[in-house]
Short mmCIF file of C-alpha atoms in Angstrom, two decimals:
data_model
loop_
_atom_site.label_atom_id
_atom_site.label_comp_id
_atom_site.label_asym_id
_atom_site.label_seq_id
_atom_site.Cartn_x
_atom_site.Cartn_y
_atom_site.Cartn_z
CA UNK A 1 -6.17 40.52 -58.69
CA UNK A 2 -8.04 42.69 -55.99
CA UNK A 3 -4.77 43.83 -54.96
CA UNK A 4 -3.73 45.35 -58.21
CA UNK A 5 -7.34 46.80 -58.44
CA UNK A 6 -6.91 48.87 -55.18
CA UNK A 7 -3.71 49.81 -56.15
CA UNK A 8 -4.95 51.46 -59.62
CA UNK A 9 -8.39 52.16 -58.36
CA UNK A 10 -7.94 55.60 -58.00
CA UNK A 11 -7.17 55.99 -61.65
CA UNK A 12 -9.62 53.81 -62.78
CA UNK A 13 -12.19 56.16 -61.39
CA UNK A 14 -13.44 59.40 -63.32
CA UNK A 15 -11.59 62.30 -61.70
CA UNK A 16 -14.69 64.24 -62.73
CA UNK A 17 -18.11 62.65 -61.53
CA UNK A 18 -16.48 59.54 -59.53
CA UNK A 19 -17.91 56.54 -62.07
CA UNK A 20 -16.13 53.60 -62.77
CA UNK A 21 -13.96 54.34 -65.91
CA UNK A 22 -12.03 51.32 -66.12
CA UNK A 23 -9.09 53.20 -67.69
CA UNK A 24 -11.32 54.14 -71.05
CA UNK A 25 -10.33 57.01 -73.17
CA UNK A 26 -13.30 59.12 -71.82
CA UNK A 27 -15.81 58.73 -68.71
CA UNK A 28 -18.51 56.20 -69.76
CA UNK A 29 -20.74 58.16 -67.61
CA UNK A 30 -20.06 62.05 -67.98
CA UNK A 31 -18.03 61.49 -70.94
CA UNK A 32 -14.54 63.53 -69.42
CA UNK A 33 -11.29 62.54 -70.68
CA UNK A 34 -9.64 60.39 -68.53
CA UNK A 35 -6.14 60.01 -67.59
CA UNK A 36 -3.74 57.37 -68.60
CA UNK A 37 -3.78 54.20 -66.36
CA UNK A 38 -0.08 54.12 -65.10
CA UNK A 39 0.65 50.38 -66.69
CA UNK A 40 -1.46 50.67 -69.57
CA UNK A 41 0.25 48.70 -72.75
CA UNK A 42 -0.49 49.70 -76.26
CA UNK A 43 -2.63 46.89 -77.14
CA UNK A 44 -4.87 47.85 -74.12
CA UNK A 45 -4.88 51.37 -75.44
CA UNK A 46 -6.25 50.17 -78.78
CA UNK A 47 -8.49 48.03 -77.03
CA UNK A 48 -6.92 44.95 -78.94
CA UNK A 49 -5.95 41.43 -77.52
CA UNK A 50 -2.00 41.06 -77.02
CA UNK A 51 -1.57 39.03 -80.10
CA UNK A 52 0.98 39.33 -82.81
CA UNK A 53 -1.12 38.99 -85.83
CA UNK A 54 -3.04 42.25 -86.49
CA UNK A 55 -5.37 43.70 -89.08
CA UNK A 56 -3.55 46.34 -90.05
CA UNK A 57 -6.63 48.06 -91.67
CA UNK A 58 -8.52 47.97 -88.51
CA UNK A 59 -5.60 49.51 -86.40
CA UNK A 60 -5.52 52.13 -88.85
CA UNK A 61 -9.44 52.72 -88.33
CA UNK A 62 -9.03 52.73 -84.52
CA UNK A 63 -6.21 55.25 -84.93
CA UNK A 64 -8.07 57.65 -86.83
CA UNK A 65 -10.88 57.51 -84.69
CA UNK A 66 -8.88 58.08 -81.67
CA UNK A 67 -6.50 60.32 -82.99
CA UNK A 68 -9.83 62.55 -83.84
CA UNK A 69 -11.56 62.25 -80.80
CA UNK A 70 -8.28 62.68 -78.51
CA UNK A 71 -6.76 65.76 -80.40
CA UNK A 72 -5.77 68.57 -78.54
CA UNK A 73 -7.55 71.18 -80.57
CA UNK A 74 -10.83 69.73 -79.55
CA UNK A 75 -10.07 70.66 -75.78
CA UNK A 76 -8.91 74.19 -76.65
CA UNK A 77 -11.82 75.24 -74.84
CA UNK A 78 -11.49 72.88 -71.86
CA UNK A 79 -9.78 72.92 -68.48
CA UNK A 80 -6.19 73.09 -68.33
CA UNK A 81 -6.09 69.57 -66.41
CA UNK A 82 -8.31 68.06 -69.79
CA UNK A 83 -5.90 69.89 -72.26
CA UNK A 84 -3.06 68.32 -70.43
CA UNK A 85 -4.93 65.09 -70.71
CA UNK A 86 -5.53 65.17 -74.34
CA UNK A 87 -1.77 65.60 -74.66
CA UNK A 88 -0.79 62.82 -72.72
CA UNK A 89 -3.30 60.40 -74.75
CA UNK A 90 -2.39 62.00 -77.88
CA UNK A 91 1.20 61.19 -77.13
CA UNK A 92 0.54 57.64 -76.27
CA UNK A 93 -1.80 57.42 -79.45
CA UNK A 94 1.08 58.02 -81.57
CA UNK A 95 3.85 56.20 -80.04
CA UNK A 96 1.29 53.21 -79.62
CA UNK A 97 0.13 53.27 -83.24
CA UNK A 98 4.11 53.46 -84.52
CA UNK A 99 4.77 50.69 -82.34
CA UNK A 100 1.80 48.23 -83.27
CA UNK A 101 1.69 49.06 -86.89
CA UNK A 102 5.21 47.82 -87.60
CA UNK A 103 5.54 44.12 -87.55
CA UNK A 104 8.99 44.04 -86.16
CA UNK A 105 8.60 46.53 -83.70
CA UNK A 106 5.48 44.94 -82.62
CA UNK A 107 7.22 41.46 -81.78
CA UNK A 108 10.03 43.81 -79.88
CA UNK A 109 7.24 45.39 -77.81
CA UNK A 110 5.41 41.96 -76.98
CA UNK A 111 8.98 40.61 -75.83
CA UNK A 112 9.77 43.87 -73.85
CA UNK A 113 6.07 43.85 -72.28
CA UNK A 114 6.99 39.97 -71.31
CA UNK A 115 10.39 40.87 -69.93
CA UNK A 116 11.98 38.86 -72.63
CA UNK A 117 13.96 41.88 -74.20
CA UNK A 118 15.42 44.90 -72.75
CA UNK A 119 14.56 48.30 -74.92
CA UNK A 120 16.88 48.58 -77.64
CA UNK A 121 18.49 45.42 -77.24
CA UNK A 122 20.94 44.63 -80.27
CA UNK A 123 23.39 41.91 -79.97
CA UNK A 124 26.24 42.56 -82.33
CA UNK A 125 27.06 39.02 -82.81
CA UNK A 126 27.21 37.59 -86.02
CA UNK A 127 25.23 34.49 -86.56
CA UNK A 128 27.79 32.01 -88.09
CA UNK A 129 25.77 31.65 -91.09
CA UNK A 130 26.38 35.42 -91.95
CA UNK A 131 30.06 35.21 -91.28
CA UNK A 132 30.84 34.69 -94.83
CA UNK A 133 28.45 37.27 -96.10
CA UNK A 134 29.84 39.59 -93.81
CA UNK A 135 33.44 39.00 -94.36
CA UNK A 136 32.81 39.39 -98.54
CA UNK A 137 30.99 42.78 -97.83
CA UNK A 138 33.98 44.15 -95.78
CA UNK A 139 36.20 43.05 -98.62
CA UNK A 140 34.46 44.89 -101.18
CA UNK A 141 34.06 48.11 -98.88
CA UNK A 142 37.76 48.21 -98.07
CA UNK A 143 38.69 48.09 -101.83
CA UNK A 144 36.15 50.49 -102.94
CA UNK A 145 37.58 52.75 -99.83
CA UNK A 146 40.94 52.11 -101.16
CA UNK A 147 39.78 52.97 -105.09
CA UNK A 148 38.47 56.20 -103.90
CA UNK A 149 41.76 57.14 -102.04
CA UNK A 150 43.50 56.12 -105.41
CA UNK A 151 41.30 58.22 -107.56
CA UNK A 152 40.52 55.23 -109.62
CA UNK A 153 37.34 55.86 -111.02
CA UNK A 154 36.99 52.82 -113.40
CA UNK A 155 38.07 50.34 -110.15
CA UNK A 156 35.32 52.52 -107.97
CA UNK A 157 32.53 52.16 -110.56
CA UNK A 158 33.10 48.56 -110.82
CA UNK A 159 33.18 47.76 -106.88
CA UNK A 160 30.13 49.81 -106.96
CA UNK A 161 28.28 47.83 -108.89
CA UNK A 162 29.65 44.61 -106.72
CA UNK A 163 28.25 46.66 -103.77
CA UNK A 164 25.01 47.09 -105.09
CA UNK A 165 24.72 43.59 -105.74
CA UNK A 166 25.90 42.75 -102.20
CA UNK A 167 22.81 45.27 -101.22
CA UNK A 168 20.66 43.34 -103.34
CA UNK A 169 21.55 39.99 -101.30
CA UNK A 170 21.10 41.64 -98.11
CA UNK A 171 17.92 42.84 -98.82
CA UNK A 172 17.03 39.35 -99.82
CA UNK A 173 18.31 38.17 -96.70
CA UNK A 174 16.27 40.53 -94.69
CA UNK A 175 12.98 39.90 -96.66
CA UNK A 176 13.58 35.91 -95.78
CA UNK A 177 14.16 36.90 -92.12
CA UNK A 178 11.02 39.03 -92.13
CA UNK A 179 8.98 36.27 -93.75
CA UNK A 180 10.63 33.82 -90.63
CA UNK A 181 9.86 36.32 -88.14
CA UNK A 182 5.99 36.64 -89.49
CA UNK A 183 5.70 33.01 -89.41
CA UNK A 184 6.90 32.59 -85.39
CA UNK A 185 4.80 35.43 -84.98
CA UNK A 186 1.65 33.17 -86.27
CA UNK A 187 3.38 30.30 -84.34
CA UNK A 188 2.89 32.62 -81.33
CA UNK A 189 -0.54 33.51 -81.71
CA UNK A 190 -1.76 29.84 -82.82
CA UNK A 191 0.07 28.87 -79.26
CA UNK A 192 -2.08 31.49 -77.52
CA UNK A 193 -5.42 30.52 -79.02
CA UNK A 194 -4.38 26.69 -78.15
CA UNK A 195 -2.94 26.98 -74.74
CA UNK A 196 0.30 25.62 -75.63
CA UNK A 197 3.38 26.95 -74.23
CA UNK A 198 4.90 30.04 -75.43
CA UNK A 199 8.02 29.80 -73.96
CA UNK A 200 10.18 28.37 -76.56
CA UNK A 201 8.67 30.84 -79.04
CA UNK A 202 10.53 33.96 -77.10
CA UNK A 203 13.71 32.37 -77.78
CA UNK A 204 13.13 31.63 -81.45
CA UNK A 205 11.65 35.30 -81.92
CA UNK A 206 14.76 36.79 -79.95
CA UNK A 207 16.82 35.03 -82.33
CA UNK A 208 15.43 36.37 -85.55
CA UNK A 209 15.23 39.73 -83.98
CA UNK A 210 18.70 39.58 -83.30
CA UNK A 211 19.72 38.40 -86.67
CA UNK A 212 17.55 40.59 -88.22
CA UNK A 213 19.42 43.74 -86.47
CA UNK A 214 22.74 42.55 -87.70
CA UNK A 215 21.46 42.02 -91.27
CA UNK A 216 20.06 45.24 -91.23
CA UNK A 217 23.20 47.05 -89.74
CA UNK A 218 24.79 45.71 -92.64
CA UNK A 219 22.29 47.06 -94.93
CA UNK A 220 22.61 50.25 -93.46
CA UNK A 221 26.28 50.38 -93.98
CA UNK A 222 26.32 49.61 -97.50
CA UNK A 223 23.72 52.37 -98.01
CA UNK A 224 25.97 54.92 -96.39
CA UNK A 225 28.83 53.92 -98.39
CA UNK A 226 27.05 53.89 -101.76
CA UNK A 227 25.79 57.25 -100.78
CA UNK A 228 29.10 58.72 -99.80
CA UNK A 229 29.95 59.31 -103.34
CA UNK B 1 43.73 52.67 -74.21
CA UNK B 2 47.41 52.17 -75.58
CA UNK B 3 48.45 49.51 -77.66
CA UNK B 4 51.35 47.68 -76.82
CA UNK B 5 54.31 47.94 -78.85
CA UNK B 6 53.89 44.74 -80.44
CA UNK B 7 50.37 45.09 -81.06
CA UNK B 8 51.20 48.50 -83.22
CA UNK B 9 54.28 46.59 -85.05
CA UNK B 10 51.73 43.70 -86.09
CA UNK B 11 49.06 46.22 -86.88
CA UNK B 12 51.54 48.37 -89.08
CA UNK B 13 53.10 45.24 -90.64
CA UNK B 14 51.04 42.85 -90.34
CA UNK B 15 52.56 39.26 -91.70
CA UNK B 16 50.87 36.97 -94.13
CA UNK B 17 48.44 39.13 -95.12
CA UNK B 18 46.19 37.68 -97.87
CA UNK B 19 44.41 34.36 -98.99
CA UNK B 20 45.01 30.97 -100.21
CA UNK B 21 43.07 29.18 -102.86
CA UNK B 22 39.84 27.70 -100.94
CA UNK B 23 39.44 24.90 -103.25
CA UNK B 24 43.21 23.47 -102.52
CA UNK B 25 42.77 20.01 -100.90
CA UNK B 26 45.68 21.03 -98.74
CA UNK B 27 44.33 23.96 -97.49
CA UNK B 28 41.94 24.85 -94.59
CA UNK B 29 39.73 27.93 -93.99
CA UNK B 30 38.70 28.94 -90.83
CA UNK B 31 36.35 31.77 -90.58
CA UNK B 32 35.24 33.16 -87.17
CA UNK B 33 33.55 35.94 -85.58
CA UNK B 34 33.70 38.11 -82.66
CA UNK B 35 30.55 38.03 -80.62
CA UNK B 36 31.96 41.52 -78.79
CA UNK B 37 32.49 43.46 -81.34
CA UNK B 38 31.63 42.18 -84.36
CA UNK B 39 35.11 41.37 -86.03
CA UNK B 40 35.39 38.98 -88.73
CA UNK B 41 38.71 36.90 -88.93
CA UNK B 42 39.68 34.44 -92.12
CA UNK B 43 42.80 32.10 -91.28
CA UNK B 44 44.15 29.81 -93.82
CA UNK B 45 46.92 27.23 -93.65
CA UNK B 46 48.43 24.86 -96.23
CA UNK B 47 49.48 21.54 -94.72
CA UNK B 48 51.85 19.08 -96.47
CA UNK B 49 49.78 16.06 -96.53
CA UNK B 50 52.81 13.79 -96.05
CA UNK B 51 54.44 15.32 -93.01
CA UNK B 52 51.38 17.37 -91.76
CA UNK B 53 53.39 20.49 -91.43
CA UNK B 54 51.83 24.03 -91.88
CA UNK B 55 54.08 25.27 -94.81
CA UNK B 56 52.19 28.42 -95.28
CA UNK B 57 49.61 30.47 -93.18
CA UNK B 58 47.45 33.59 -94.66
CA UNK B 59 45.02 35.78 -92.64
CA UNK B 60 42.78 38.61 -93.45
CA UNK B 61 41.04 40.34 -90.36
CA UNK B 62 38.67 43.28 -90.41
CA UNK B 63 38.46 44.48 -86.74
CA UNK B 64 40.53 46.33 -84.34
CA UNK B 65 44.30 46.50 -83.95
CA UNK B 66 44.42 44.08 -81.34
CA UNK B 67 42.51 41.28 -83.49
CA UNK B 68 44.59 42.17 -86.40
CA UNK B 69 47.80 41.59 -84.43
CA UNK B 70 46.32 38.39 -82.79
CA UNK B 71 45.78 36.90 -86.00
CA UNK B 72 49.03 38.13 -87.67
CA UNK B 73 51.04 36.86 -84.64
CA UNK B 74 49.09 33.25 -85.03
CA UNK B 75 50.06 32.76 -88.59
CA UNK B 76 53.54 33.52 -87.62
CA UNK B 77 53.63 30.83 -84.90
CA UNK B 78 51.38 27.91 -87.24
CA UNK B 79 53.94 28.10 -89.77
CA UNK B 80 56.56 25.27 -89.51
CA UNK B 81 54.40 23.61 -86.94
CA UNK B 82 52.67 20.35 -87.46
CA UNK B 83 48.82 20.56 -87.11
CA UNK B 84 48.74 19.04 -83.88
CA UNK B 85 51.39 21.32 -82.29
CA UNK B 86 49.49 24.49 -83.91
CA UNK B 87 46.65 22.94 -82.16
CA UNK B 88 48.48 23.33 -78.84
CA UNK B 89 48.66 27.07 -79.36
CA UNK B 90 46.45 28.71 -76.58
CA UNK B 91 45.05 32.24 -76.48
CA UNK B 92 46.95 33.08 -73.24
CA UNK B 93 50.17 32.63 -75.25
CA UNK B 94 48.83 35.34 -77.57
CA UNK B 95 47.66 37.83 -74.83
CA UNK B 96 51.32 37.30 -73.17
CA UNK B 97 52.99 38.16 -76.24
CA UNK B 98 51.31 41.09 -77.27
CA UNK B 99 50.38 42.12 -73.79
CA UNK B 100 46.67 42.33 -74.46
CA UNK B 101 44.91 44.53 -71.80
CA UNK B 102 41.90 42.76 -70.47
CA UNK B 103 39.31 43.98 -72.78
CA UNK B 104 41.18 42.62 -75.70
CA UNK B 105 41.37 38.77 -74.64
CA UNK B 106 38.33 37.89 -76.92
CA UNK B 107 40.80 38.72 -79.76
CA UNK B 108 43.22 36.40 -78.87
CA UNK B 109 40.38 33.82 -78.25
CA UNK B 110 38.95 34.67 -81.95
CA UNK B 111 42.62 33.63 -83.23
CA UNK B 112 42.82 30.49 -81.34
CA UNK B 113 39.80 29.76 -82.77
CA UNK B 114 40.45 30.74 -86.30
CA UNK B 115 43.68 28.25 -85.99
CA UNK B 116 41.39 25.22 -84.89
CA UNK B 117 38.54 26.31 -87.41
CA UNK B 118 41.40 26.12 -90.08
CA UNK B 119 42.64 22.95 -89.06
CA UNK B 120 39.54 21.09 -88.83
CA UNK B 121 38.53 22.21 -92.05
CA UNK B 122 41.77 20.79 -93.48
CA UNK B 123 40.98 17.57 -91.73
CA UNK B 124 37.34 17.55 -93.05
CA UNK B 125 39.02 17.91 -96.80
CA UNK B 126 41.48 15.33 -96.23
CA UNK B 127 38.98 13.11 -95.04
CA UNK B 128 40.34 12.65 -91.33
CA UNK B 129 37.42 12.43 -89.21
CA UNK B 130 37.28 15.08 -87.07
CA UNK B 131 34.49 14.15 -84.37
CA UNK B 132 34.75 10.32 -84.31
CA UNK B 133 36.77 8.76 -81.64
CA UNK B 134 38.48 6.10 -82.94
CA UNK B 135 39.99 8.27 -86.08
CA UNK B 136 38.07 6.39 -88.43
CA UNK B 137 38.77 7.92 -91.92
CA UNK B 138 35.51 8.12 -92.97
CA UNK B 139 33.63 11.42 -93.24
CA UNK B 140 30.02 9.65 -92.65
CA UNK B 141 28.50 9.56 -89.32
CA UNK B 142 30.05 6.33 -87.19
CA UNK B 143 27.41 3.71 -87.81
CA UNK B 144 26.58 1.41 -84.58
CA UNK B 145 26.63 -2.10 -85.71
#
């Protein structure tokens, strides 16, 4: 602990008055805006515990308050250095908010923070229970393309309806996965609270995320195909 | 990467494309997916219950040319074979026949998996226990007595 403190102590002291700033947005002593600690995560940035359950209203309230306090417009008369710091923090604020307010991205981020998931990692593996769905969907897509090529308007219209039904099915699946993800996230928080092992939950969360991204891609494909008319 | 002539031939003139009635008790259906590229392959066999010879085979594959060629070739090869003979088909034979490059070997694995899946589906339907070591003709889990 003392080691990390030594490493970052320079950043953790106010650049202006030298008081201990502890990575806060503003120096508690002189009120000057502070640089971002290099290893700060989004939860810490918002002053929130590293948990998956998050009160959306509370998050939004903090966001609004911080975006007002950190906004570069408020530093128009300040020094060049302070203007840059406000830009840094405002940019970080927006990234952090976009990530934390989305329950899926929040899980992805937490897994990434824990070294359990590389950024942008999505496995294209078709989960076995989805194969049937994927196959049927591909069939309808193929028929639709063929009908379009042949100019069969009647057939295309009926296939379109079929595709819309498929889309509905996929959206339902997506909703079910989201529910599963929310449950696993709650289980993760409960494990944290009770001091139980979170290890098995990492795998579960990862699996759910992978299945979700697969279904999401299918939804996206169908959406594009339906929009191609 | 250029496809071999045989791949192109199967891709342009795929053999045995289509489907067999899934609910036919003599038809086995194998549906498999490729982790590497998201391909899906369906292979079906119609087995003569007396001789256990595969009399008909159909496939439908959504994927790259190599996946289509591998499954097309697989249907050609299983036809006329008994299920036991068909189970001996190895993906490496498909690789050799089609001159598949290393990056496309998984397509041949998929085809082999599809054959196995289709036959095991047929066995399950025919009440031939797949997992039971004794070959007991029961679908139920082997009870310890």
